Amino acid sequence: MDYQTFSPHPELSSIVNCYWTLKIPKVGSHQRQRIIPDGCMEMAFILGDEIKRYTTGNDYILQPRACVIGQITEPFYIEPTGSVDTFAVRFYPYGFVNFLTIPIDSLANKETPLSTLFERDVALDLEENIIQAKNTEMRIKVIENFLLKMLEERTTIDRIVKTTIYILMETRGKVSIAKILNNDKTKRKQLERQFLKQVGMTPKKLGKIIRMQAALKMVLHQDSKNLTQIAYESEYFDQSHFIKDFIEFTGSSPKHFFNDDSLLLSSLFYKKS
């Protein structure tokens, strides 16, 4: 697997986390890969062979070649049908709302074609220009020209939403929403409404995903010697609480994580994120 990430233009760095590419040569058969939540939304362009996304059991859909993947709240499986060649934009949790005219929570847990989100001609031109670009550098120029142009009529991100996400990311999800709001219950409902509108999930859910991200990185990099230590360093109540959340977000226990071949791709993403 060849996975690479690239930094965005300074004018986009507050909403775009990175651009990434993934290339995997064609093999006899690919194993299903489990994709786990990371709190971010992505705009993806499939340049290689088609990719299956399993819905239930053995039922699947083919992912659109140019689409936006909304907030993921539960793991799902994908499976390449041949060679993989993908170019994508990873937005911060509040980043993609700048480009939307529909409720952001309507995009959750699914892929939405770009032609559904933007004017059809605009979406087709973007997809064609990405496909025809000679290399990643040219693709980044194409997508950045598109995003900067769209931002001319951008939505203003609510200050309290941005501040809350900043605190959650800086503390790796260890601080509670109540503490961020200084236990002011009157602000809680307002914050939850703004989060659903601008991020697509509640602040509590995003905090849980960010905390699990940090814990998962420790597991992957083996920064701590045992699960109990990771649980306490991540501010979980105890090891059982940590394992319960781990299974909820990854579909696998920490004990079986390294032997689960369906998580090779997610492990690669998390190690470099």
PDB file of C-alpha atoms in Angstrom:
ATOM      1  CA  MET A   1       0.000   0.000   0.000  1.00  0.00           C
ATOM      2  CA  ASP A   2       1.281   3.481  -0.886  1.00  0.00           C
ATOM      3  CA  TYR A   3      -0.481   6.026   1.359  1.00  0.00           C
ATOM      4  CA  GLN A   4       0.657   9.671   1.333  1.00  0.00           C
ATOM      5  CA  THR A   5      -0.669  12.891   2.833  1.00  0.00           C
ATOM      6  CA  PHE A   6      -0.184  16.504   1.678  1.00  0.00           C
ATOM      7  CA  SER A   7      -0.687  19.833   3.476  1.00  0.00           C
ATOM      8  CA  PRO A   8      -3.322  22.320   2.237  1.00  0.00           C
ATOM      9  CA  HIS A   9      -2.874  25.903   1.028  1.00  0.00           C
ATOM     10  CA  PRO A  10      -2.619  28.339   4.010  1.00  0.00           C
ATOM     11  CA  GLU A  11      -5.989  29.887   3.096  1.00  0.00           C
ATOM     12  CA  LEU A  12      -7.612  26.464   3.439  1.00  0.00           C
ATOM     13  CA  SER A  13      -5.648  25.169   6.415  1.00  0.00           C
ATOM     14  CA  SER A  14      -8.371  26.091   8.923  1.00  0.00           C
ATOM     15  CA  ILE A  15     -10.925  23.814   7.260  1.00  0.00           C
ATOM     16  CA  VAL A  16      -8.854  21.199   5.363  1.00  0.00           C
ATOM     17  CA  ASN A  17      -6.850  18.731   7.445  1.00  0.00           C
ATOM     18  CA  CYS A  18      -4.945  17.275   4.484  1.00  0.00           C
ATOM     19  CA  TYR A  19      -5.114  15.779   1.021  1.00  0.00           C
ATOM     20  CA  TRP A  20      -4.270  12.094   0.741  1.00  0.00           C
ATOM     21  CA  THR A  21      -3.602   9.497  -1.931  1.00  0.00           C
ATOM     22  CA  LEU A  22      -3.782   5.726  -1.706  1.00  0.00           C
ATOM     23  CA  LYS A  23      -2.470   3.304  -4.330  1.00  0.00           C
ATOM     24  CA  ILE A  24      -2.738  -0.488  -4.089  1.00  0.00           C
ATOM     25  CA  PRO A  25      -1.819  -2.698  -7.081  1.00  0.00           C
ATOM     26  CA  LYS A  26      -4.292  -5.186  -8.463  1.00  0.00           C
ATOM     27  CA  VAL A  27      -4.061  -8.591  -6.800  1.00  0.00           C
ATOM     28  CA  GLY A  28      -5.978 -11.819  -7.131  1.00  0.00           C
ATOM     29  CA  SER A  29      -8.543 -10.778  -4.558  1.00  0.00           C
ATOM     30  CA  HIS A  30      -8.789  -8.113  -1.888  1.00  0.00           C
ATOM     31  CA  GLN A  31      -9.978  -8.687   1.645  1.00  0.00           C
ATOM     32  CA  ARG A  32     -12.751  -6.516   3.000  1.00  0.00           C
ATOM     33  CA  GLN A  33     -11.401  -3.585   5.005  1.00  0.00           C
ATOM     34  CA  ARG A  34     -13.215  -2.126   8.003  1.00  0.00           C
ATOM     35  CA  ILE A  35     -13.301   1.685   8.053  1.00  0.00           C
ATOM     36  CA  ILE A  36     -13.692   3.210  11.504  1.00  0.00           C
ATOM     37  CA  PRO A  37     -14.933   6.702  12.540  1.00  0.00           C
ATOM     38  CA  ASP A  38     -12.403   9.552  12.753  1.00  0.00           C
ATOM     39  CA  GLY A  39     -14.666  12.605  13.180  1.00  0.00           C
ATOM     40  CA  CYS A  40     -13.794  14.033   9.746  1.00  0.00           C
ATOM     41  CA  MET A  41     -15.640  14.259   6.424  1.00  0.00           C
ATOM     42  CA  GLU A  42     -13.954  13.534   3.107  1.00  0.00           C
ATOM     43  CA  MET A  43     -14.344  14.349  -0.577  1.00  0.00           C
ATOM     44  CA  ALA A  44     -13.032  11.358  -2.537  1.00  0.00           C
ATOM     45  CA  PHE A  45     -12.210  10.689  -6.180  1.00  0.00           C
ATOM     46  CA  ILE A  46     -11.861   7.049  -7.219  1.00  0.00           C
ATOM     47  CA  LEU A  47      -9.321   6.949 -10.076  1.00  0.00           C
ATOM     48  CA  GLY A  48      -8.712   3.187 -10.102  1.00  0.00           C
ATOM     49  CA  ASP A  49     -11.142   0.278 -10.256  1.00  0.00           C
ATOM     50  CA  GLU A  50     -14.488   0.413  -8.493  1.00  0.00           C
ATOM     51  CA  ILE A  51     -14.830  -0.035  -4.741  1.00  0.00           C
ATOM     52  CA  LYS A  52     -17.634  -1.894  -3.005  1.00  0.00           C
ATOM     53  CA  ARG A  53     -19.144  -0.509   0.174  1.00  0.00           C
ATOM     54  CA  TYR A  54     -21.043  -3.176   2.133  1.00  0.00           C
ATOM     55  CA  THR A  55     -24.408  -2.118   3.504  1.00  0.00           C
ATOM     56  CA  THR A  56     -25.617  -5.274   5.265  1.00  0.00           C
ATOM     57  CA  GLY A  57     -24.105  -8.777   5.148  1.00  0.00           C
ATOM     58  CA  ASN A  58     -23.070  -9.474   1.560  1.00  0.00           C
ATOM     59  CA  ASP A  59     -25.172  -6.643   0.107  1.00  0.00           C
ATOM     60  CA  TYR A  60     -23.135  -3.775  -1.286  1.00  0.00           C
ATOM     61  CA  ILE A  61     -23.182  -0.650  -3.411  1.00  0.00           C
ATOM     62  CA  LEU A  62     -20.434   0.675  -5.673  1.00  0.00           C
ATOM     63  CA  GLN A  63     -19.059   3.920  -4.295  1.00  0.00           C
ATOM     64  CA  PRO A  64     -19.594   6.931  -6.598  1.00  0.00           C
ATOM     65  CA  ARG A  65     -16.357   7.908  -8.349  1.00  0.00           C
ATOM     66  CA  ALA A  66     -16.643  11.493  -7.084  1.00  0.00           C
ATOM     67  CA  CYS A  67     -18.394  11.809  -3.763  1.00  0.00           C
ATOM     68  CA  VAL A  68     -18.464  13.197  -0.233  1.00  0.00           C
ATOM     69  CA  ILE A  69     -18.331  10.744   2.645  1.00  0.00           C
ATOM     70  CA  GLY A  70     -20.293  12.191   5.568  1.00  0.00           C
ATOM     71  CA  GLN A  71     -19.634  11.789   9.265  1.00  0.00           C
ATOM     72  CA  ILE A  72     -19.193   8.133  10.162  1.00  0.00           C
ATOM     73  CA  THR A  73     -20.656   7.065  13.499  1.00  0.00           C
ATOM     74  CA  GLU A  74     -20.154   3.304  13.134  1.00  0.00           C
ATOM     75  CA  PRO A  75     -17.618   1.116  11.285  1.00  0.00           C
ATOM     76  CA  PHE A  76     -18.363  -0.190   7.802  1.00  0.00           C
ATOM     77  CA  TYR A  77     -16.646  -2.442   5.253  1.00  0.00           C
ATOM     78  CA  ILE A  78     -15.240  -1.657   1.810  1.00  0.00           C
ATOM     79  CA  GLU A  79     -13.630  -3.959  -0.760  1.00  0.00           C
ATOM     80  CA  PRO A  80     -11.643  -2.958  -3.868  1.00  0.00           C
ATOM     81  CA  THR A  81     -12.598  -4.807  -7.065  1.00  0.00           C
ATOM     82  CA  GLY A  82      -9.108  -4.364  -8.594  1.00  0.00           C
ATOM     83  CA  SER A  83      -6.364  -1.752  -8.383  1.00  0.00           C
ATOM     84  CA  VAL A  84      -6.835   1.154  -5.951  1.00  0.00           C
ATOM     85  CA  ASP A  85      -5.966   4.722  -6.913  1.00  0.00           C
ATOM     86  CA  THR A  86      -7.736   7.323  -4.773  1.00  0.00           C
ATOM     87  CA  PHE A  87      -7.294  11.062  -4.264  1.00  0.00           C
ATOM     88  CA  ALA A  88      -9.197  12.653  -1.365  1.00  0.00           C
ATOM     89  CA  VAL A  89      -9.647  15.768   0.739  1.00  0.00           C
ATOM     90  CA  ARG A  90      -9.958  15.286   4.510  1.00  0.00           C
ATOM     91  CA  PHE A  91     -11.887  18.145   6.129  1.00  0.00           C
ATOM     92  CA  TYR A  92     -11.872  19.100   9.792  1.00  0.00           C
ATOM     93  CA  PRO A  93     -15.174  18.255  11.561  1.00  0.00           C
ATOM     94  CA  TYR A  94     -16.655  21.716  10.832  1.00  0.00           C
ATOM     95  CA  GLY A  95     -14.889  22.177   7.460  1.00  0.00           C
ATOM     96  CA  PHE A  96     -17.334  20.898   4.875  1.00  0.00           C
ATOM     97  CA  VAL A  97     -20.355  22.849   6.115  1.00  0.00           C
ATOM     98  CA  ASN A  98     -18.810  25.848   4.317  1.00  0.00           C
ATOM     99  CA  PHE A  99     -19.727  24.260   0.991  1.00  0.00           C
ATOM    100  CA  LEU A 100     -23.194  22.915   1.757  1.00  0.00           C
ATOM    101  CA  THR A 101     -26.697  24.133   1.095  1.00  0.00           C
ATOM    102  CA  ILE A 102     -28.384  21.070   2.650  1.00  0.00           C
ATOM    103  CA  PRO A 103     -28.342  19.804   6.281  1.00  0.00           C
ATOM    104  CA  ILE A 104     -24.950  18.246   6.978  1.00  0.00           C
ATOM    105  CA  ASP A 105     -26.441  15.427   9.081  1.00  0.00           C
ATOM    106  CA  SER A 106     -28.226  14.181   5.926  1.00  0.00           C
ATOM    107  CA  LEU A 107     -24.795  13.045   4.646  1.00  0.00           C
ATOM    108  CA  ALA A 108     -23.949  10.866   7.662  1.00  0.00           C
ATOM    109  CA  ASN A 109     -22.842   7.246   7.174  1.00  0.00           C
ATOM    110  CA  LYS A 110     -23.046   7.290   3.384  1.00  0.00           C
ATOM    111  CA  GLU A 111     -21.431   8.515   0.163  1.00  0.00           C
ATOM    112  CA  THR A 112     -23.158  11.356  -1.679  1.00  0.00           C
ATOM    113  CA  PRO A 113     -22.245  12.054  -5.340  1.00  0.00           C
ATOM    114  CA  LEU A 114     -20.809  15.525  -5.968  1.00  0.00           C
ATOM    115  CA  SER A 115     -23.480  16.058  -8.624  1.00  0.00           C
ATOM    116  CA  THR A 116     -26.065  15.912  -5.816  1.00  0.00           C
ATOM    117  CA  LEU A 117     -24.310  18.557  -3.732  1.00  0.00           C
ATOM    118  CA  PHE A 118     -23.249  21.033  -6.413  1.00  0.00           C
ATOM    119  CA  GLU A 119     -24.588  22.188  -9.776  1.00  0.00           C
ATOM    120  CA  ARG A 120     -24.285  19.231 -12.129  1.00  0.00           C
ATOM    121  CA  ASP A 121     -21.999  20.978 -14.650  1.00  0.00           C
ATOM    122  CA  VAL A 122     -19.727  22.240 -11.874  1.00  0.00           C
ATOM    123  CA  ALA A 123     -19.481  18.782 -10.314  1.00  0.00           C
ATOM    124  CA  LEU A 124     -18.775  17.060 -13.648  1.00  0.00           C
ATOM    125  CA  ASP A 125     -16.110  19.628 -14.573  1.00  0.00           C
ATOM    126  CA  LEU A 126     -14.391  19.118 -11.223  1.00  0.00           C
ATOM    127  CA  GLU A 127     -14.445  15.326 -11.566  1.00  0.00           C
ATOM    128  CA  GLU A 128     -13.130  15.483 -15.134  1.00  0.00           C
ATOM    129  CA  ASN A 129     -10.331  17.899 -14.228  1.00  0.00           C
ATOM    130  CA  ILE A 130      -9.257  15.678 -11.313  1.00  0.00           C
ATOM    131  CA  ILE A 131      -9.213  12.611 -13.570  1.00  0.00           C
ATOM    132  CA  GLN A 132      -7.279  14.368 -16.351  1.00  0.00           C
ATOM    133  CA  ALA A 133      -4.675  15.922 -14.012  1.00  0.00           C
ATOM    134  CA  LYS A 134      -1.239  14.415 -14.646  1.00  0.00           C
ATOM    135  CA  ASN A 135      -0.194  14.005 -11.017  1.00  0.00           C
ATOM    136  CA  THR A 136      -1.129  14.688  -7.380  1.00  0.00           C
ATOM    137  CA  GLU A 137       0.344  18.200  -7.443  1.00  0.00           C
ATOM    138  CA  MET A 138      -1.960  19.133 -10.336  1.00  0.00           C
ATOM    139  CA  ARG A 139      -4.954  17.517  -8.593  1.00  0.00           C
ATOM    140  CA  ILE A 140      -4.292  19.585  -5.490  1.00  0.00           C
ATOM    141  CA  LYS A 141      -4.236  22.737  -7.628  1.00  0.00           C
ATOM    142  CA  VAL A 142      -7.561  21.763  -9.224  1.00  0.00           C
ATOM    143  CA  ILE A 143      -9.306  21.047  -5.924  1.00  0.00           C
ATOM    144  CA  GLU A 144      -7.883  24.132  -4.204  1.00  0.00           C
ATOM    145  CA  ASN A 145      -9.061  26.415  -7.013  1.00  0.00           C
ATOM    146  CA  PHE A 146     -12.511  24.850  -6.643  1.00  0.00           C
ATOM    147  CA  LEU A 147     -12.641  25.165  -2.838  1.00  0.00           C
ATOM    148  CA  LEU A 148     -11.314  28.735  -2.760  1.00  0.00           C
ATOM    149  CA  LYS A 149     -13.881  29.791  -5.348  1.00  0.00           C
ATOM    150  CA  MET A 150     -16.686  28.155  -3.373  1.00  0.00           C
ATOM    151  CA  LEU A 151     -15.541  29.907  -0.213  1.00  0.00           C
ATOM    152  CA  GLU A 152     -16.328  33.288  -1.715  1.00  0.00           C
ATOM    153  CA  GLU A 153     -19.861  32.702  -0.430  1.00  0.00           C
ATOM    154  CA  ARG A 154     -18.911  30.791   2.659  1.00  0.00           C
ATOM    155  CA  THR A 155     -20.981  30.086   5.732  1.00  0.00           C
ATOM    156  CA  THR A 156     -19.711  31.540   8.976  1.00  0.00           C
ATOM    157  CA  ILE A 157     -18.831  28.845  11.492  1.00  0.00           C
ATOM    158  CA  ASP A 158     -20.376  29.439  14.886  1.00  0.00           C
ATOM    159  CA  ARG A 159     -17.616  30.566  17.266  1.00  0.00           C
ATOM    160  CA  ILE A 160     -18.658  28.261  20.084  1.00  0.00           C
ATOM    161  CA  VAL A 161     -18.673  25.245  17.747  1.00  0.00           C
ATOM    162  CA  LYS A 162     -15.166  25.998  16.509  1.00  0.00           C
ATOM    163  CA  THR A 163     -13.900  26.647  20.040  1.00  0.00           C
ATOM    164  CA  THR A 164     -15.411  23.412  21.337  1.00  0.00           C
ATOM    165  CA  ILE A 165     -13.838  21.357  18.540  1.00  0.00           C
ATOM    166  CA  TYR A 166     -10.487  23.062  19.117  1.00  0.00           C
ATOM    167  CA  ILE A 167     -10.588  22.169  22.829  1.00  0.00           C
ATOM    168  CA  LEU A 168     -11.651  18.577  22.089  1.00  0.00           C
ATOM    169  CA  MET A 169      -8.773  18.146  19.629  1.00  0.00           C
ATOM    170  CA  GLU A 170      -6.185  19.836  21.855  1.00  0.00           C
ATOM    171  CA  THR A 171      -7.167  17.700  24.867  1.00  0.00           C
ATOM    172  CA  ARG A 172      -7.598  14.557  22.724  1.00  0.00           C
ATOM    173  CA  GLY A 173     -11.232  14.350  23.769  1.00  0.00           C
ATOM    174  CA  LYS A 174     -10.386  14.043  27.470  1.00  0.00           C
ATOM    175  CA  VAL A 175     -12.409  17.059  28.632  1.00  0.00           C
ATOM    176  CA  SER A 176     -16.196  16.789  29.004  1.00  0.00           C
ATOM    177  CA  ILE A 177     -18.654  19.027  27.167  1.00  0.00           C
ATOM    178  CA  ALA A 178     -20.069  20.124  30.545  1.00  0.00           C
ATOM    179  CA  LYS A 179     -16.621  21.344  31.592  1.00  0.00           C
ATOM    180  CA  ILE A 180     -16.099  23.201  28.312  1.00  0.00           C
ATOM    181  CA  LEU A 181     -19.402  25.005  28.928  1.00  0.00           C
ATOM    182  CA  ASN A 182     -18.560  25.609  32.609  1.00  0.00           C
ATOM    183  CA  ASN A 183     -21.602  23.469  33.527  1.00  0.00           C
ATOM    184  CA  ASP A 184     -23.921  26.037  31.939  1.00  0.00           C
ATOM    185  CA  LYS A 185     -26.867  23.784  30.982  1.00  0.00           C
ATOM    186  CA  THR A 186     -28.599  26.588  29.066  1.00  0.00           C
ATOM    187  CA  LYS A 187     -25.803  26.475  26.457  1.00  0.00           C
ATOM    188  CA  ARG A 188     -25.871  22.702  26.068  1.00  0.00           C
ATOM    189  CA  LYS A 189     -28.958  22.445  23.846  1.00  0.00           C
ATOM    190  CA  GLN A 190     -27.812  25.411  21.758  1.00  0.00           C
ATOM    191  CA  LEU A 191     -24.395  23.811  21.255  1.00  0.00           C
ATOM    192  CA  GLU A 192     -25.936  20.462  20.321  1.00  0.00           C
ATOM    193  CA  ARG A 193     -28.202  22.119  17.738  1.00  0.00           C
ATOM    194  CA  GLN A 194     -25.260  23.988  16.185  1.00  0.00           C
ATOM    195  CA  PHE A 195     -23.127  20.835  16.152  1.00  0.00           C
ATOM    196  CA  LEU A 196     -25.792  18.841  14.327  1.00  0.00           C
ATOM    197  CA  LYS A 197     -26.148  21.693  11.841  1.00  0.00           C
ATOM    198  CA  GLN A 198     -22.421  22.312  11.234  1.00  0.00           C
ATOM    199  CA  VAL A 199     -20.673  19.031  12.108  1.00  0.00           C
ATOM    200  CA  GLY A 200     -23.369  16.392  11.631  1.00  0.00           C
ATOM    201  CA  MET A 201     -23.137  14.805  15.077  1.00  0.00           C
ATOM    202  CA  THR A 202     -23.399  15.821  18.741  1.00  0.00           C
ATOM    203  CA  PRO A 203     -20.367  17.283  20.559  1.00  0.00           C
ATOM    204  CA  LYS A 204     -20.397  14.306  22.956  1.00  0.00           C
ATOM    205  CA  LYS A 205     -20.182  11.844  20.045  1.00  0.00           C
ATOM    206  CA  LEU A 206     -17.328  13.779  18.428  1.00  0.00           C
ATOM    207  CA  GLY A 207     -15.491  13.913  21.768  1.00  0.00           C
ATOM    208  CA  LYS A 208     -15.774  10.120  22.104  1.00  0.00           C
ATOM    209  CA  ILE A 209     -14.385   9.616  18.573  1.00  0.00           C
ATOM    210  CA  ILE A 210     -11.447  11.989  19.164  1.00  0.00           C
ATOM    211  CA  ARG A 211     -10.607  10.294  22.482  1.00  0.00           C
ATOM    212  CA  MET A 212     -10.749   6.875  20.831  1.00  0.00           C
ATOM    213  CA  GLN A 213      -8.508   8.153  18.014  1.00  0.00           C
ATOM    214  CA  ALA A 214      -5.862   9.157  20.554  1.00  0.00           C
ATOM    215  CA  ALA A 215      -6.125   5.840  22.412  1.00  0.00           C
ATOM    216  CA  LEU A 216      -5.986   3.878  19.162  1.00  0.00           C
ATOM    217  CA  LYS A 217      -2.798   5.681  18.140  1.00  0.00           C
ATOM    218  CA  MET A 218      -1.221   4.631  21.452  1.00  0.00           C
ATOM    219  CA  VAL A 219      -2.253   1.043  20.755  1.00  0.00           C
ATOM    220  CA  LEU A 220      -0.838   1.197  17.205  1.00  0.00           C
ATOM    221  CA  HIS A 221       2.426   2.845  18.255  1.00  0.00           C
ATOM    222  CA  GLN A 222       2.600   0.750  21.431  1.00  0.00           C
ATOM    223  CA  ASP A 223       3.384   3.887  23.454  1.00  0.00           C
ATOM    224  CA  SER A 224       2.037   2.251  26.603  1.00  0.00           C
ATOM    225  CA  LYS A 225       2.701  -1.241  27.905  1.00  0.00           C
ATOM    226  CA  ASN A 226      -0.825  -2.364  28.686  1.00  0.00           C
ATOM    227  CA  LEU A 227      -4.479  -1.554  28.095  1.00  0.00           C
ATOM    228  CA  THR A 228      -5.064  -0.409  31.663  1.00  0.00           C
ATOM    229  CA  GLN A 229      -2.381   2.247  31.274  1.00  0.00           C
ATOM    230  CA  ILE A 230      -3.838   3.388  27.939  1.00  0.00           C
ATOM    231  CA  ALA A 231      -7.325   3.520  29.471  1.00  0.00           C
ATOM    232  CA  TYR A 232      -6.249   5.757  32.341  1.00  0.00           C
ATOM    233  CA  GLU A 233      -3.999   7.959  30.197  1.00  0.00           C
ATOM    234  CA  SER A 234      -7.022   8.523  27.935  1.00  0.00           C
ATOM    235  CA  GLU A 235      -9.264   9.428  30.911  1.00  0.00           C
ATOM    236  CA  TYR A 236     -11.509   6.374  30.644  1.00  0.00           C
ATOM    237  CA  PHE A 237     -13.197   5.417  33.905  1.00  0.00           C
ATOM    238  CA  ASP A 238     -11.581   1.980  33.777  1.00  0.00           C
ATOM    239  CA  GLN A 239     -10.320  -0.665  31.330  1.00  0.00           C
ATOM    240  CA  SER A 240     -13.825  -2.078  30.790  1.00  0.00           C
ATOM    241  CA  HIS A 241     -15.073   1.370  29.726  1.00  0.00           C
ATOM    242  CA  PHE A 242     -12.148   1.664  27.292  1.00  0.00           C
ATOM    243  CA  ILE A 243     -12.739  -1.777  25.766  1.00  0.00           C
ATOM    244  CA  LYS A 244     -16.493  -1.101  25.402  1.00  0.00           C
ATOM    245  CA  ASP A 245     -15.818   2.109  23.429  1.00  0.00           C
ATOM    246  CA  PHE A 246     -13.021   0.437  21.436  1.00  0.00           C
ATOM    247  CA  ILE A 247     -15.376  -2.306  20.222  1.00  0.00           C
ATOM    248  CA  GLU A 248     -18.125   0.246  19.486  1.00  0.00           C
ATOM    249  CA  PHE A 249     -15.890   2.296  17.168  1.00  0.00           C
ATOM    250  CA  THR A 250     -13.660  -0.384  15.613  1.00  0.00           C
ATOM    251  CA  GLY A 251     -15.837  -3.499  15.732  1.00  0.00           C
ATOM    252  CA  SER A 252     -12.910  -5.379  17.281  1.00  0.00           C
ATOM    253  CA  SER A 253     -11.440  -5.748  20.778  1.00  0.00           C
ATOM    254  CA  PRO A 254      -7.949  -4.328  21.473  1.00  0.00           C
ATOM    255  CA  LYS A 255      -6.734  -7.904  22.038  1.00  0.00           C
ATOM    256  CA  HIS A 256      -7.744  -8.984  18.530  1.00  0.00           C
ATOM    257  CA  PHE A 257      -7.024  -5.677  16.768  1.00  0.00           C
ATOM    258  CA  PHE A 258      -3.523  -6.507  15.506  1.00  0.00           C
ATOM    259  CA  ASN A 259      -4.601  -9.899  14.163  1.00  0.00           C
ATOM    260  CA  ASP A 260      -7.621  -8.494  12.315  1.00  0.00           C
ATOM    261  CA  ASP A 261      -6.541  -8.224   8.656  1.00  0.00           C
ATOM    262  CA  SER A 262      -9.718  -6.289   7.838  1.00  0.00           C
ATOM    263  CA  LEU A 263      -8.289  -3.341   9.816  1.00  0.00           C
ATOM    264  CA  LEU A 264      -4.985  -3.039   7.881  1.00  0.00           C
ATOM    265  CA  LEU A 265      -6.219   0.006   5.938  1.00  0.00           C
ATOM    266  CA  SER A 266      -7.652   1.822   8.965  1.00  0.00           C
ATOM    267  CA  SER A 267      -4.421   1.128  10.873  1.00  0.00           C
ATOM    268  CA  LEU A 268      -2.439   2.704   8.035  1.00  0.00           C
ATOM    269  CA  PHE A 269      -4.660   5.816   8.084  1.00  0.00           C
ATOM    270  CA  TYR A 270      -4.437   6.205  11.850  1.00  0.00           C
ATOM    271  CA  LYS A 271      -0.678   5.737  12.061  1.00  0.00           C
ATOM    272  CA  LYS A 272      -0.062   8.631   9.667  1.00  0.00           C
ATOM    273  CA  SER A 273      -2.906  10.923  10.796  1.00  0.00           C
TER     274      SER A 273
END
